[in-house]
JSON list of C-alpha atoms in Angstrom, two decimals:
[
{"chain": "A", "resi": 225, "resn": "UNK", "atom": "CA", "xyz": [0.00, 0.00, 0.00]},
{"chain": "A", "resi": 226, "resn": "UNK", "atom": "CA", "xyz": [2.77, 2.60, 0.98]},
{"chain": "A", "resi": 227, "resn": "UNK", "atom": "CA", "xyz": [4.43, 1.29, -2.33]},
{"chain": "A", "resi": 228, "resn": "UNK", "atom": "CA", "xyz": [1.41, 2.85, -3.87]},
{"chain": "A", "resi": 229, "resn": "UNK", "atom": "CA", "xyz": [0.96, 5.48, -2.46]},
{"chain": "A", "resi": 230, "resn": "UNK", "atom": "CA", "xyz": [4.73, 6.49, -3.31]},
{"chain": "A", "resi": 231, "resn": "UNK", "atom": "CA", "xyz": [4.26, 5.61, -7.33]},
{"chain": "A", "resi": 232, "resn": "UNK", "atom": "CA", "xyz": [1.51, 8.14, -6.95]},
{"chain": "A", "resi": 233, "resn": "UNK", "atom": "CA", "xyz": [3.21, 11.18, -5.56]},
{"chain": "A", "resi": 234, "resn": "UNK", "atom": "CA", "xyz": [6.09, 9.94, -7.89]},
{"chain": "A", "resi": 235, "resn": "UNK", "atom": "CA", "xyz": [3.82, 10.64, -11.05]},
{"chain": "A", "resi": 236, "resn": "UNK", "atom": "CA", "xyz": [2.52, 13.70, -9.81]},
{"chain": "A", "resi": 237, "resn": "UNK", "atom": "CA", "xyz": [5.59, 15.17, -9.38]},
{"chain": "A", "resi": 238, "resn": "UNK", "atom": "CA", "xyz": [6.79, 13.77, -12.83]},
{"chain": "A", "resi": 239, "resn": "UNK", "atom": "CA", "xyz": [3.79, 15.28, -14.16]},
{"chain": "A", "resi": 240, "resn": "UNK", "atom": "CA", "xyz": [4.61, 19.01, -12.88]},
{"chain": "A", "resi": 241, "resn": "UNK", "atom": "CA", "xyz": [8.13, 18.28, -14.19]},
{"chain": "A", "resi": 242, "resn": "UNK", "atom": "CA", "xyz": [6.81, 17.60, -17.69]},
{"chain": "A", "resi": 243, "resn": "UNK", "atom": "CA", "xyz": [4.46, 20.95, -17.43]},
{"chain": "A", "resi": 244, "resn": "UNK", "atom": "CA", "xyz": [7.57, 22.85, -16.49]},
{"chain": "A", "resi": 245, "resn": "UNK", "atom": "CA", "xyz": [9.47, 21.64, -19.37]},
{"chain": "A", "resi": 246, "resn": "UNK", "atom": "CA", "xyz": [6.65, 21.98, -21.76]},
{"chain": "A", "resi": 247, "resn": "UNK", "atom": "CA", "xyz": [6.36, 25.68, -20.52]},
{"chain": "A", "resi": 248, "resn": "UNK", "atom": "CA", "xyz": [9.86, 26.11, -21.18]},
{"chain": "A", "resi": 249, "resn": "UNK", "atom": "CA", "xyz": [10.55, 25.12, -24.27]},
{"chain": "A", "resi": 250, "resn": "UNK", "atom": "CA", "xyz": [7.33, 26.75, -25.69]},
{"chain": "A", "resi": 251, "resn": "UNK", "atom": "CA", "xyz": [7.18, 30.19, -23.88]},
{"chain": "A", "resi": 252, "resn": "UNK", "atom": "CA", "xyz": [10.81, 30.57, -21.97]},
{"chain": "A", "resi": 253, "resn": "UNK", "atom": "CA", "xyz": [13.03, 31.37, -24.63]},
{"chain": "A", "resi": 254, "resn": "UNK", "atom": "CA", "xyz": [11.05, 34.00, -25.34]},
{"chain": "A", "resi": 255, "resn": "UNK", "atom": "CA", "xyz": [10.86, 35.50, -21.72]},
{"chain": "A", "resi": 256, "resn": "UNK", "atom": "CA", "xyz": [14.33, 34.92, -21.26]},
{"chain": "A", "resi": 257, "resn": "UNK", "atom": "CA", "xyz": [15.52, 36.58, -23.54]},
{"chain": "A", "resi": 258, "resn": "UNK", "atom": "CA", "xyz": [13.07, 39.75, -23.11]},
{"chain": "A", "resi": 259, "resn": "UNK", "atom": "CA", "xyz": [14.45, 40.33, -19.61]},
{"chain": "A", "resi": 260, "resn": "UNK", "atom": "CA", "xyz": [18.07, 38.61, -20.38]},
{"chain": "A", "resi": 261, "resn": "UNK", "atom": "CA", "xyz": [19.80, 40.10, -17.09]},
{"chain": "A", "resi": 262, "resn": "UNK", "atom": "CA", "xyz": [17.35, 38.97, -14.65]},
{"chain": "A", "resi": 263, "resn": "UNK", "atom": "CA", "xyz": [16.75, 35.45, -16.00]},
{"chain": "A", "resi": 264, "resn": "UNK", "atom": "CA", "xyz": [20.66, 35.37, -16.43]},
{"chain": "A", "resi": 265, "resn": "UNK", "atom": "CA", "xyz": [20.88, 35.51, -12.36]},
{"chain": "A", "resi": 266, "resn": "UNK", "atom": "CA", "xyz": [17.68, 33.54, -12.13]},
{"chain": "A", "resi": 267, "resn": "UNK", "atom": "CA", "xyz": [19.48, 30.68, -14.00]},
{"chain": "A", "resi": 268, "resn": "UNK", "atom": "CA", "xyz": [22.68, 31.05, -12.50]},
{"chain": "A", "resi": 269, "resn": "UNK", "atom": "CA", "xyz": [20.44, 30.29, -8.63]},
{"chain": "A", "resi": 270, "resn": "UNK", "atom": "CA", "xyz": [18.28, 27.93, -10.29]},
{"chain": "A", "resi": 271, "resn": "UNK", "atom": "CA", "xyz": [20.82, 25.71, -12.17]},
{"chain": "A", "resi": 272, "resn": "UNK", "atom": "CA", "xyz": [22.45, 24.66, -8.75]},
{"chain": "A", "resi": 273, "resn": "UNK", "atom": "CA", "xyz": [19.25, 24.27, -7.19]},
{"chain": "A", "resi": 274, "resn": "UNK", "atom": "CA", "xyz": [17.79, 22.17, -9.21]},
{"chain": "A", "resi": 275, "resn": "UNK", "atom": "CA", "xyz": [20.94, 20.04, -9.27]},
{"chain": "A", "resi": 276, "resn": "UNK", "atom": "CA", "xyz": [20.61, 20.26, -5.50]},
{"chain": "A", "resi": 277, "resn": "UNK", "atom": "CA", "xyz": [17.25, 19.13, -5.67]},
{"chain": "A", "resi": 278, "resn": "UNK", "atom": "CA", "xyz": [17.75, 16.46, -8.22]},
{"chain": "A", "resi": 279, "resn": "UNK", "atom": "CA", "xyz": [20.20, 14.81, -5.95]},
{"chain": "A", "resi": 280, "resn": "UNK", "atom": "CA", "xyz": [18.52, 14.96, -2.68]},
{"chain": "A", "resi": 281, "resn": "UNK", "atom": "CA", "xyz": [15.34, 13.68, -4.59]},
{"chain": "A", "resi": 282, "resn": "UNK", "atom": "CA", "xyz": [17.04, 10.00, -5.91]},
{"chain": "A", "resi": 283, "resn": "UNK", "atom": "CA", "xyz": [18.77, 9.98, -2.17]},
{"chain": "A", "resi": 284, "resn": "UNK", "atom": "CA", "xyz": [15.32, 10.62, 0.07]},
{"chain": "A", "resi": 285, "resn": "UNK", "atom": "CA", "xyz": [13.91, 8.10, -2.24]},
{"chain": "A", "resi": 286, "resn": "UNK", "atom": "CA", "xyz": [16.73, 5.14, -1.87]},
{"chain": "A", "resi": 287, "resn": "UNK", "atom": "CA", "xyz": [17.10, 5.84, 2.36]},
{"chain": "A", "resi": 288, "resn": "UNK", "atom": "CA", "xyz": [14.24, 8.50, 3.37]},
{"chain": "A", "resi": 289, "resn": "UNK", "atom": "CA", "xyz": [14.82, 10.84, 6.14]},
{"chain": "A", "resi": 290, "resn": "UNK", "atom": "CA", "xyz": [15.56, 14.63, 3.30]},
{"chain": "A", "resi": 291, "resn": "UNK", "atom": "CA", "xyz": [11.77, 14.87, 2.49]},
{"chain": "A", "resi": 292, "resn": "UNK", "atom": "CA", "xyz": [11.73, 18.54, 4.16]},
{"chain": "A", "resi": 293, "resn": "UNK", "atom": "CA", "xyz": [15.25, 19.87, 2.44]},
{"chain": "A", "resi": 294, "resn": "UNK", "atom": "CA", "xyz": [13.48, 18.25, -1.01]},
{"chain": "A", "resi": 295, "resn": "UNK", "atom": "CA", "xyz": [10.16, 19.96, -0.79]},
{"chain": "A", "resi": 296, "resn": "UNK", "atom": "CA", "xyz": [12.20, 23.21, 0.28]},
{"chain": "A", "resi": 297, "resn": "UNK", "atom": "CA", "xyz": [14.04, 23.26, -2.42]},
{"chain": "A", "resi": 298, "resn": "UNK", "atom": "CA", "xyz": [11.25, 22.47, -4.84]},
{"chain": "A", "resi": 299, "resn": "UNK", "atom": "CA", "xyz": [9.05, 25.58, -3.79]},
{"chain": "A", "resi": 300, "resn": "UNK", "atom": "CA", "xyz": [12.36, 27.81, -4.53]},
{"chain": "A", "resi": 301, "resn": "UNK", "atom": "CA", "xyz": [12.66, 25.93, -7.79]},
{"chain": "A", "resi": 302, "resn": "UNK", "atom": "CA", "xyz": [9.27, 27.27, -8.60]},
{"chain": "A", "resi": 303, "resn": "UNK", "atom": "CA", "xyz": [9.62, 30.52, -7.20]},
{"chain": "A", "resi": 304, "resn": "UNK", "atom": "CA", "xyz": [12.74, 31.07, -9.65]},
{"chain": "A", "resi": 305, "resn": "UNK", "atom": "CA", "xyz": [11.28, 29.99, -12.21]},
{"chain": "A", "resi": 306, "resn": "UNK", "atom": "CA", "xyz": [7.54, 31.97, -12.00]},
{"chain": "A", "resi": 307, "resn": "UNK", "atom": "CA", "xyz": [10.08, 34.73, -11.18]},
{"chain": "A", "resi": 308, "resn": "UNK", "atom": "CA", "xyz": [11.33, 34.26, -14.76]},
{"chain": "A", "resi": 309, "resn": "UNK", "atom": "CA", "xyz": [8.08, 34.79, -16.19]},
{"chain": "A", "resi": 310, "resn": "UNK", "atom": "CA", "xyz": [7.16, 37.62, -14.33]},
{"chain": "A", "resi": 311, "resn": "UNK", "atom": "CA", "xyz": [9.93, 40.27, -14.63]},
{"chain": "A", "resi": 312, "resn": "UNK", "atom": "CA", "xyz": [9.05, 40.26, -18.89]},
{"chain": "A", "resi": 313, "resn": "UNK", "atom": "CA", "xyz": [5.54, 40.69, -17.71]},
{"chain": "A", "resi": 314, "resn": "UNK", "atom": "CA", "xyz": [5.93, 43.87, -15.64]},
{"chain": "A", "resi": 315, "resn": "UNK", "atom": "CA", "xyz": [7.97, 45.15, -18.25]},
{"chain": "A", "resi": 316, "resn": "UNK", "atom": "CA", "xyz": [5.60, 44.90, -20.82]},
{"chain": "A", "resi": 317, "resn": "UNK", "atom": "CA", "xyz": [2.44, 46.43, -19.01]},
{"chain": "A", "resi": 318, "resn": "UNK", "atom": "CA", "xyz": [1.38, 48.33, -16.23]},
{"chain": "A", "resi": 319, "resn": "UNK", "atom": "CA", "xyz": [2.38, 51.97, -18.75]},
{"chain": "A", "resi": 320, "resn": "UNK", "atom": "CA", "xyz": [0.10, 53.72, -16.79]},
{"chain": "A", "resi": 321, "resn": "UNK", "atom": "CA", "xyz": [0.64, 52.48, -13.04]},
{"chain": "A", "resi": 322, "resn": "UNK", "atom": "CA", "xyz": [2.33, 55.04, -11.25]},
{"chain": "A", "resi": 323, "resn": "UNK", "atom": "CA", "xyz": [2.74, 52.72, -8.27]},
{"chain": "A", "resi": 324, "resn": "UNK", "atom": "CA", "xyz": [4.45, 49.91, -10.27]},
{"chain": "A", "resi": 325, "resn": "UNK", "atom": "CA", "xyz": [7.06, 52.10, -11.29]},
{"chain": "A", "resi": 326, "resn": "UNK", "atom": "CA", "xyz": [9.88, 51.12, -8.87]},
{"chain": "A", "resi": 327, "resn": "UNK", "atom": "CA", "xyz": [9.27, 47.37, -10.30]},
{"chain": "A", "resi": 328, "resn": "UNK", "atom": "CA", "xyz": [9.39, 48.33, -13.93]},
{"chain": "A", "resi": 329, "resn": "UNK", "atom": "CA", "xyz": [12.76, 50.77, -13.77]},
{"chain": "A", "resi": 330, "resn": "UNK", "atom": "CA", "xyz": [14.17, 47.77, -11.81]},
{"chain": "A", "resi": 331, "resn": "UNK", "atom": "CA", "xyz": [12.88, 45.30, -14.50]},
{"chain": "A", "resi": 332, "resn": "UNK", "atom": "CA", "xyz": [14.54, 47.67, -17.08]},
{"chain": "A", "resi": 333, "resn": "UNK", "atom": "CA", "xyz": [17.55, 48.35, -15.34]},
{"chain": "A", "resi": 334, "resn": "UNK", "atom": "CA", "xyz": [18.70, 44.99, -14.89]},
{"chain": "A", "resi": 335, "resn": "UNK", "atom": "CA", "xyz": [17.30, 43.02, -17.22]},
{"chain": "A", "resi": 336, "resn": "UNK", "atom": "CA", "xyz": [17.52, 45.18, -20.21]},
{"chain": "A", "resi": 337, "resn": "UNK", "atom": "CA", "xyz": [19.90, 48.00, -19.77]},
{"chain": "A", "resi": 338, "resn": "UNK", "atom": "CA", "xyz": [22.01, 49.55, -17.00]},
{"chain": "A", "resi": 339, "resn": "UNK", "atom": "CA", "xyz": [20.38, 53.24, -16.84]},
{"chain": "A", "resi": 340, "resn": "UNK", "atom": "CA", "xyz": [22.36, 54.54, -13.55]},
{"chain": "A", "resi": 341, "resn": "UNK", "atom": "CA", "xyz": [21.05, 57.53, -12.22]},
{"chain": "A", "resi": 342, "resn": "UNK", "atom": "CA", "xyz": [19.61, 58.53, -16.07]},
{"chain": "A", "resi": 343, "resn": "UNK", "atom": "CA", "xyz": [16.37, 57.22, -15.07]},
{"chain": "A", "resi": 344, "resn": "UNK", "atom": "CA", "xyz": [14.61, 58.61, -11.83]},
{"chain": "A", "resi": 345, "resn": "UNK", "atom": "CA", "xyz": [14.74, 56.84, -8.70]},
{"chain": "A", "resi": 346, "resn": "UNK", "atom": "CA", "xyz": [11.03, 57.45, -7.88]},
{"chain": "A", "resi": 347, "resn": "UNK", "atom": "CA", "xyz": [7.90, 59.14, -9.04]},
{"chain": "A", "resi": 348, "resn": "UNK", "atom": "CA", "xyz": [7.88, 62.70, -7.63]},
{"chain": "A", "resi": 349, "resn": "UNK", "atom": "CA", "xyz": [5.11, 63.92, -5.28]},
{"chain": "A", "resi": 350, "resn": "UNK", "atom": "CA", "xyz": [3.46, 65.43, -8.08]},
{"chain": "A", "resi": 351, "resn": "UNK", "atom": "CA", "xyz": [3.24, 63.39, -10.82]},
{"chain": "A", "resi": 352, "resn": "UNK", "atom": "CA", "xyz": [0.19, 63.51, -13.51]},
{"chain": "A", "resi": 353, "resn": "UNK", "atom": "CA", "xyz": [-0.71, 62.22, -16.72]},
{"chain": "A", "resi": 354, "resn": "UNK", "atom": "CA", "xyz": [2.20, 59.44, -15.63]},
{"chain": "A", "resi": 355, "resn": "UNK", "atom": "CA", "xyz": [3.30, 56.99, -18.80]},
{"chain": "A", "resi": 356, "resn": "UNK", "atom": "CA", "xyz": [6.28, 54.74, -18.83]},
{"chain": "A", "resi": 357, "resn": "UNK", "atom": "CA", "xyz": [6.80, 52.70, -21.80]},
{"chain": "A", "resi": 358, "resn": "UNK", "atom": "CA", "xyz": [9.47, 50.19, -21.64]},
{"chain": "A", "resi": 359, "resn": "UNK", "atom": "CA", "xyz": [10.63, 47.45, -24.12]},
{"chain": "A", "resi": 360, "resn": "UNK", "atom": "CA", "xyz": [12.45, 44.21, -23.63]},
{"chain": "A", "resi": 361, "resn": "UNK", "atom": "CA", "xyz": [15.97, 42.41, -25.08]},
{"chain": "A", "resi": 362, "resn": "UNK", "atom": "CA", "xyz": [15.20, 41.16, -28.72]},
{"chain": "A", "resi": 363, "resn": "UNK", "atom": "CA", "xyz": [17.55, 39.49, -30.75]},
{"chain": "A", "resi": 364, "resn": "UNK", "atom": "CA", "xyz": [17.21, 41.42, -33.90]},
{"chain": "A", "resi": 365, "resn": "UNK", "atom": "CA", "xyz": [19.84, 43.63, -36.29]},
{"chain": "A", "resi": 366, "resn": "UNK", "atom": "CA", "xyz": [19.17, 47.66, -35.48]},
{"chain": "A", "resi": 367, "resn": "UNK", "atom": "CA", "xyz": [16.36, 46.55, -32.28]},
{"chain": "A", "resi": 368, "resn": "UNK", "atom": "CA", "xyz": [16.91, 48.91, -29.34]},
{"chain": "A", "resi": 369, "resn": "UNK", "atom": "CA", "xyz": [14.77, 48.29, -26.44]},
{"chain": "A", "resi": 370, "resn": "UNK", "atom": "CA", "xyz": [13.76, 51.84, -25.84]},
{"chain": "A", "resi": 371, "resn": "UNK", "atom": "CA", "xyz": [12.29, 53.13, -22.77]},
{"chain": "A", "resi": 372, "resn": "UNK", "atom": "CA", "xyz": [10.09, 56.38, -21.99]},
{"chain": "A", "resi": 373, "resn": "UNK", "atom": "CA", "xyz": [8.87, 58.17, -18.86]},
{"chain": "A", "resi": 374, "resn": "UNK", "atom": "CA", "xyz": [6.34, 61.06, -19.44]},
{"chain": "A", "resi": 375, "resn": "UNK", "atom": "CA", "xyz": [4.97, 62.79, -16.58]},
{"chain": "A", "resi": 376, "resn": "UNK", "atom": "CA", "xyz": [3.79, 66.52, -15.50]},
{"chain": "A", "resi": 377, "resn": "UNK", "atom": "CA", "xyz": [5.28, 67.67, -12.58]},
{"chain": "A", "resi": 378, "resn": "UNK", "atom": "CA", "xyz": [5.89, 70.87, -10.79]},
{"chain": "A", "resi": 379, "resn": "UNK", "atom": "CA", "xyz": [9.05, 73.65, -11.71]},
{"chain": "A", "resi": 380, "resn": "UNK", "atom": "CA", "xyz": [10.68, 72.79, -8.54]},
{"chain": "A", "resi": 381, "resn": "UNK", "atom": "CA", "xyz": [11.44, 69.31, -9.77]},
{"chain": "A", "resi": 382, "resn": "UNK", "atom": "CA", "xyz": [11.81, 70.22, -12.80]},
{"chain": "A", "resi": 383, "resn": "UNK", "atom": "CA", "xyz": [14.65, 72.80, -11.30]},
{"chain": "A", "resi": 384, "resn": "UNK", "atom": "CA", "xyz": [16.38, 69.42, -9.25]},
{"chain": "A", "resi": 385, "resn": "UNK", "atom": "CA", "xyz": [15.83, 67.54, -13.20]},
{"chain": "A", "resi": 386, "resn": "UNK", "atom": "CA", "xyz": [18.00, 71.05, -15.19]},
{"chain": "A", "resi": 387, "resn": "UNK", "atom": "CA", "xyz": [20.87, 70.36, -12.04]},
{"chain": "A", "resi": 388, "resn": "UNK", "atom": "CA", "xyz": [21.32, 66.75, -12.26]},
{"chain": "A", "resi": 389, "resn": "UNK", "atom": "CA", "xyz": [21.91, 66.79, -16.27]},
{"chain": "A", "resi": 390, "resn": "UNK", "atom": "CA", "xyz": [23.81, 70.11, -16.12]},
{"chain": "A", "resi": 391, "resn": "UNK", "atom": "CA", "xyz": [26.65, 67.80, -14.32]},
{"chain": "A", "resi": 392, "resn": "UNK", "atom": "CA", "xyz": [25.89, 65.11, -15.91]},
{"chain": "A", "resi": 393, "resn": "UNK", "atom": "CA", "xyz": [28.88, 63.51, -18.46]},
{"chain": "A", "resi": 394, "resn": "UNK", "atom": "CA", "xyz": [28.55, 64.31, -21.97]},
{"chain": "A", "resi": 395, "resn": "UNK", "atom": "CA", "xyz": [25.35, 65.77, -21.30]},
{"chain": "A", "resi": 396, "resn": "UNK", "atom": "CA", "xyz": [24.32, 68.51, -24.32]},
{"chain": "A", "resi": 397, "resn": "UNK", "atom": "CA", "xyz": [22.01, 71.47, -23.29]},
{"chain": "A", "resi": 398, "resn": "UNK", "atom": "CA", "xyz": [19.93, 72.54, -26.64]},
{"chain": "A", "resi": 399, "resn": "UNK", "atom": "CA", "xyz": [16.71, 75.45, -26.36]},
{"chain": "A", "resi": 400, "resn": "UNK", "atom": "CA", "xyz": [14.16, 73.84, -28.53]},
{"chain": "A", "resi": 401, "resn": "UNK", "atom": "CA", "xyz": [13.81, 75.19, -31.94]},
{"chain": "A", "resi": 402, "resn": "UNK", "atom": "CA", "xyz": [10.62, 74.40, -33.64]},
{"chain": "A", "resi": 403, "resn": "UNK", "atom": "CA", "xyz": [10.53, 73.49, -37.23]},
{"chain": "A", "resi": 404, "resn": "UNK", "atom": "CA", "xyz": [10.11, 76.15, -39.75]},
{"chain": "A", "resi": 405, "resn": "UNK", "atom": "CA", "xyz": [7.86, 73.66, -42.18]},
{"chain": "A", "resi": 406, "resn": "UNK", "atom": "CA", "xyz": [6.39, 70.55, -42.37]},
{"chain": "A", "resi": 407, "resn": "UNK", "atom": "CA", "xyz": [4.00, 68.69, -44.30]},
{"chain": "A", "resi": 408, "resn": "UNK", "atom": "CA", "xyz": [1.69, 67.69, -41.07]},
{"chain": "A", "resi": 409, "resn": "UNK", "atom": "CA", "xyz": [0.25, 70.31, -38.40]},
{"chain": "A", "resi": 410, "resn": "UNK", "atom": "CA", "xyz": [0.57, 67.83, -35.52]},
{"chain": "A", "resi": 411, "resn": "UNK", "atom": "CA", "xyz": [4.52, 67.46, -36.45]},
{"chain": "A", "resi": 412, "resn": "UNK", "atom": "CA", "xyz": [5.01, 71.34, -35.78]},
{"chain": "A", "resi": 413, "resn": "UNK", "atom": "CA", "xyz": [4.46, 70.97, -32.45]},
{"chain": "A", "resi": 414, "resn": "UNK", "atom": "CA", "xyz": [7.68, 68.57, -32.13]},
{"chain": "A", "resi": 415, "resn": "UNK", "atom": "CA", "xyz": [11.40, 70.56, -31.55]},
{"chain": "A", "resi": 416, "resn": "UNK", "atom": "CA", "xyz": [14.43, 70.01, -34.10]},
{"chain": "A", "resi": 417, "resn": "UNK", "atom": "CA", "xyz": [16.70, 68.35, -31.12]},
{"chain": "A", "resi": 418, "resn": "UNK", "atom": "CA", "xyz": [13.25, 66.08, -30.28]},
{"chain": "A", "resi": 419, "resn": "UNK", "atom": "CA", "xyz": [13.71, 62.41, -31.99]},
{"chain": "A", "resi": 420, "resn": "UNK", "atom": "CA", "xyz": [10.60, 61.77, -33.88]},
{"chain": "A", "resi": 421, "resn": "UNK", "atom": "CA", "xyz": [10.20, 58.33, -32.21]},
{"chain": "A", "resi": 422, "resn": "UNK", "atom": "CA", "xyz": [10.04, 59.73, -28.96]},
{"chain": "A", "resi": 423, "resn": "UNK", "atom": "CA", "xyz": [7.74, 62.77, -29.71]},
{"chain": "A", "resi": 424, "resn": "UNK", "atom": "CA", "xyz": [5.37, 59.45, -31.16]},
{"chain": "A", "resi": 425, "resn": "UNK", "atom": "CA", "xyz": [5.21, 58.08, -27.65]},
{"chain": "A", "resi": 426, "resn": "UNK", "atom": "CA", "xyz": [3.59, 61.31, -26.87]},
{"chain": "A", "resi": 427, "resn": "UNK", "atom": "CA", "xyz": [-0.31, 61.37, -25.87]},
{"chain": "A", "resi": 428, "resn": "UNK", "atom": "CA", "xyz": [-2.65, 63.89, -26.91]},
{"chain": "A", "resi": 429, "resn": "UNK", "atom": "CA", "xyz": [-2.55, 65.18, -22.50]},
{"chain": "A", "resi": 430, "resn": "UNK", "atom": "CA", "xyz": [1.51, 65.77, -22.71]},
{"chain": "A", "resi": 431, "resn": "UNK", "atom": "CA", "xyz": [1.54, 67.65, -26.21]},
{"chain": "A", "resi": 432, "resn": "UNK", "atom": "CA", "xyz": [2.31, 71.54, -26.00]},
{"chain": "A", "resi": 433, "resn": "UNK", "atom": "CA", "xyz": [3.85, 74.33, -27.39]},
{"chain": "A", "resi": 434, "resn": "UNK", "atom": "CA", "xyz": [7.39, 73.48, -26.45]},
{"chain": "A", "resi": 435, "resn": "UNK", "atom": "CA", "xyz": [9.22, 77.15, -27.96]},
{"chain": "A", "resi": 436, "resn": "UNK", "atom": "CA", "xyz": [10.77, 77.31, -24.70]},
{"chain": "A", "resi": 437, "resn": "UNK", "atom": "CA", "xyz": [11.53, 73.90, -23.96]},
{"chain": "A", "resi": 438, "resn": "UNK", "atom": "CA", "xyz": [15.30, 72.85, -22.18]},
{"chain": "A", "resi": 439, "resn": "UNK", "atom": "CA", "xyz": [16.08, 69.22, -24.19]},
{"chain": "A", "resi": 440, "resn": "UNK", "atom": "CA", "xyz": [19.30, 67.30, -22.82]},
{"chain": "A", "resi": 441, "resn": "UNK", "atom": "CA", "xyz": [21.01, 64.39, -25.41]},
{"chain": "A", "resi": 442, "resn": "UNK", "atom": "CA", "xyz": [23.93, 62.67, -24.01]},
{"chain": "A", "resi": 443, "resn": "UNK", "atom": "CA", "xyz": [25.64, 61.30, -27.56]},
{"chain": "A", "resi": 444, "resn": "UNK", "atom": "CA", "xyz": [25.49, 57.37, -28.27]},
{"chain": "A", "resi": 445, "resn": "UNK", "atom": "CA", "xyz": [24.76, 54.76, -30.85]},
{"chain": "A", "resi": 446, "resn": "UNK", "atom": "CA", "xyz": [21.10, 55.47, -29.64]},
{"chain": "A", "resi": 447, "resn": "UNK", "atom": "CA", "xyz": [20.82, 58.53, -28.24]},
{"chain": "A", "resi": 448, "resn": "UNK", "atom": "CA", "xyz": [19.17, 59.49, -25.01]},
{"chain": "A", "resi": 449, "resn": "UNK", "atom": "CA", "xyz": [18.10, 62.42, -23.37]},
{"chain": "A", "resi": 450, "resn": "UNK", "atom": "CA", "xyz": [15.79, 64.50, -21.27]},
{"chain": "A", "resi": 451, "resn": "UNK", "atom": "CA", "xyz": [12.83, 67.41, -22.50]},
{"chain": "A", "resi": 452, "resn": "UNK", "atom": "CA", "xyz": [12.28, 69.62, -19.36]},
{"chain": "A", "resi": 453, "resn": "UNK", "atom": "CA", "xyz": [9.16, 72.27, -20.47]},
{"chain": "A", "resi": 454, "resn": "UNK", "atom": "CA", "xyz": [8.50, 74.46, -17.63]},
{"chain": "A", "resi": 455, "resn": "UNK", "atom": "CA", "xyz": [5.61, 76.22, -19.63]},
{"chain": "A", "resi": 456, "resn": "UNK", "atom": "CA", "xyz": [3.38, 73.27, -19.23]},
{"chain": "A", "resi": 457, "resn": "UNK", "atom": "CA", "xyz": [5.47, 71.59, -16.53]},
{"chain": "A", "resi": 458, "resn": "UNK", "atom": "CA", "xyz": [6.76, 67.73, -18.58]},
{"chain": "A", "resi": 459, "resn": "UNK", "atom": "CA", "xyz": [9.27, 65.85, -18.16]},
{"chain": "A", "resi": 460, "resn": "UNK", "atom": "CA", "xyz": [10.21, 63.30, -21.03]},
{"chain": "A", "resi": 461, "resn": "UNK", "atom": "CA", "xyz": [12.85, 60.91, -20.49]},
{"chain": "A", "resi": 462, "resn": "UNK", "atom": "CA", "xyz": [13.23, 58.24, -23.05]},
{"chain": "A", "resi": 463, "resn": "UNK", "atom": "CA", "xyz": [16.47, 55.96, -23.25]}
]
């Protein structure tokens, strides 16, 4: 009877390790690449672990006596893993969540690129019409995973914004200049030093008249930069 009782859980277990797999190989790739630096560390934990585990399984079943080490190690085998699903989750929603913002800039930092200090640390207290796109790790000739934080705010962050960039390295200060002619109305409203790409993230809430806008580019294979309007009080950060 306890024979039995042992080919059962056996199977069961078998069967979640077959899910896993199948999960895995269909969807995995995918999320581990998206996020490559956090499933990188997640796989450099979970490799061991599940060697661990592996081990202590085949010996608990020959002699008995590791069950609780074997099921401990199984729930942080899972806990890695959903962990590797998750990250490329938050990174691809929650645009508007003010609150997850924290999660996603640490999702983007070290999964996708290393943004330092370019990249606010948190949301200031005021903070409206919040939106903070952010792509994932693609394997793909000219793909940049981009990332852009729009926000209103008030001129007294805006002031602690101007100060950071002003020391920061290879930094360049530009006045917007607006474009003389163009063949769309809506495309006026977008400065010379403004990539087109990120004035497109734009909503309908965070477009202006930015004549008197401060824009920041720090010079790179992509370039990234800062739009600091004190007119209508946004911030536009997009790496």
């Amino acid at each position: 009877m306890k024979d039995s009782i042992n080919e059962i859980k056996d199977n069961k277990w078998n069967s979640i390790n077959v899910l896993i797999a199948t999960l895995m190989m269909s969807l995995g790739m995918m999320f581990i690449m998206y996020t490559s630096g956090i499933t990188t560390v997640l796989f450099e934990v979970g490799l061991p672990v599940n060697i661990v585990l592996v081990l202590l399984y085949k010996i608990n079943k020959k002699y008995g006596h590791l069950g609780i080490p074997v099921i401990v190690l199984r729930i942080i085998a899972v806990i890695i893993f959903v962990l590797g699903f998750i990250a490329p989750v938050i990174l691809m929603n929650f645009n508007h969540t003010k609150i997850m913002y924290p999660v996603k800039r640490f999702c983007y930092n070290y999964g996708v690129h290393d943004t330092g200090n370019f990249l606010p640390e948190s949301m200031p207290e005021k903070c409206d019409d919040y939106l903070f796109i952010t792509k994932g790790s693609v394997v793909a000739q000219d793909y940049h995973a981009d990332a852009y934080l729009i926000f209103h705010t008030d001129k007294n962050t805006l002031k602690k914004y101007e100060e950071h960039f002003n020391s920061y390295d290879k930094a360049e200060r530009h006045t917007a200049h607006m474009p003389d002619k163009e063949n769309s109305d809506l495309w006026l409203k977008c400065p010379e030093e403004l990539p087109r790409h990120v004035f497109s993230q734009l909503q309908s809430e965070h477009i202006h008249d930015f004549g008197k806008a401060i824009i920041y580019t720090v010079p790179a294979y992509y370039v990234k930069g800062c739009m600091l309007d004190y007119n209508s009080g946004l911030a536009v950060f997009w790496y």
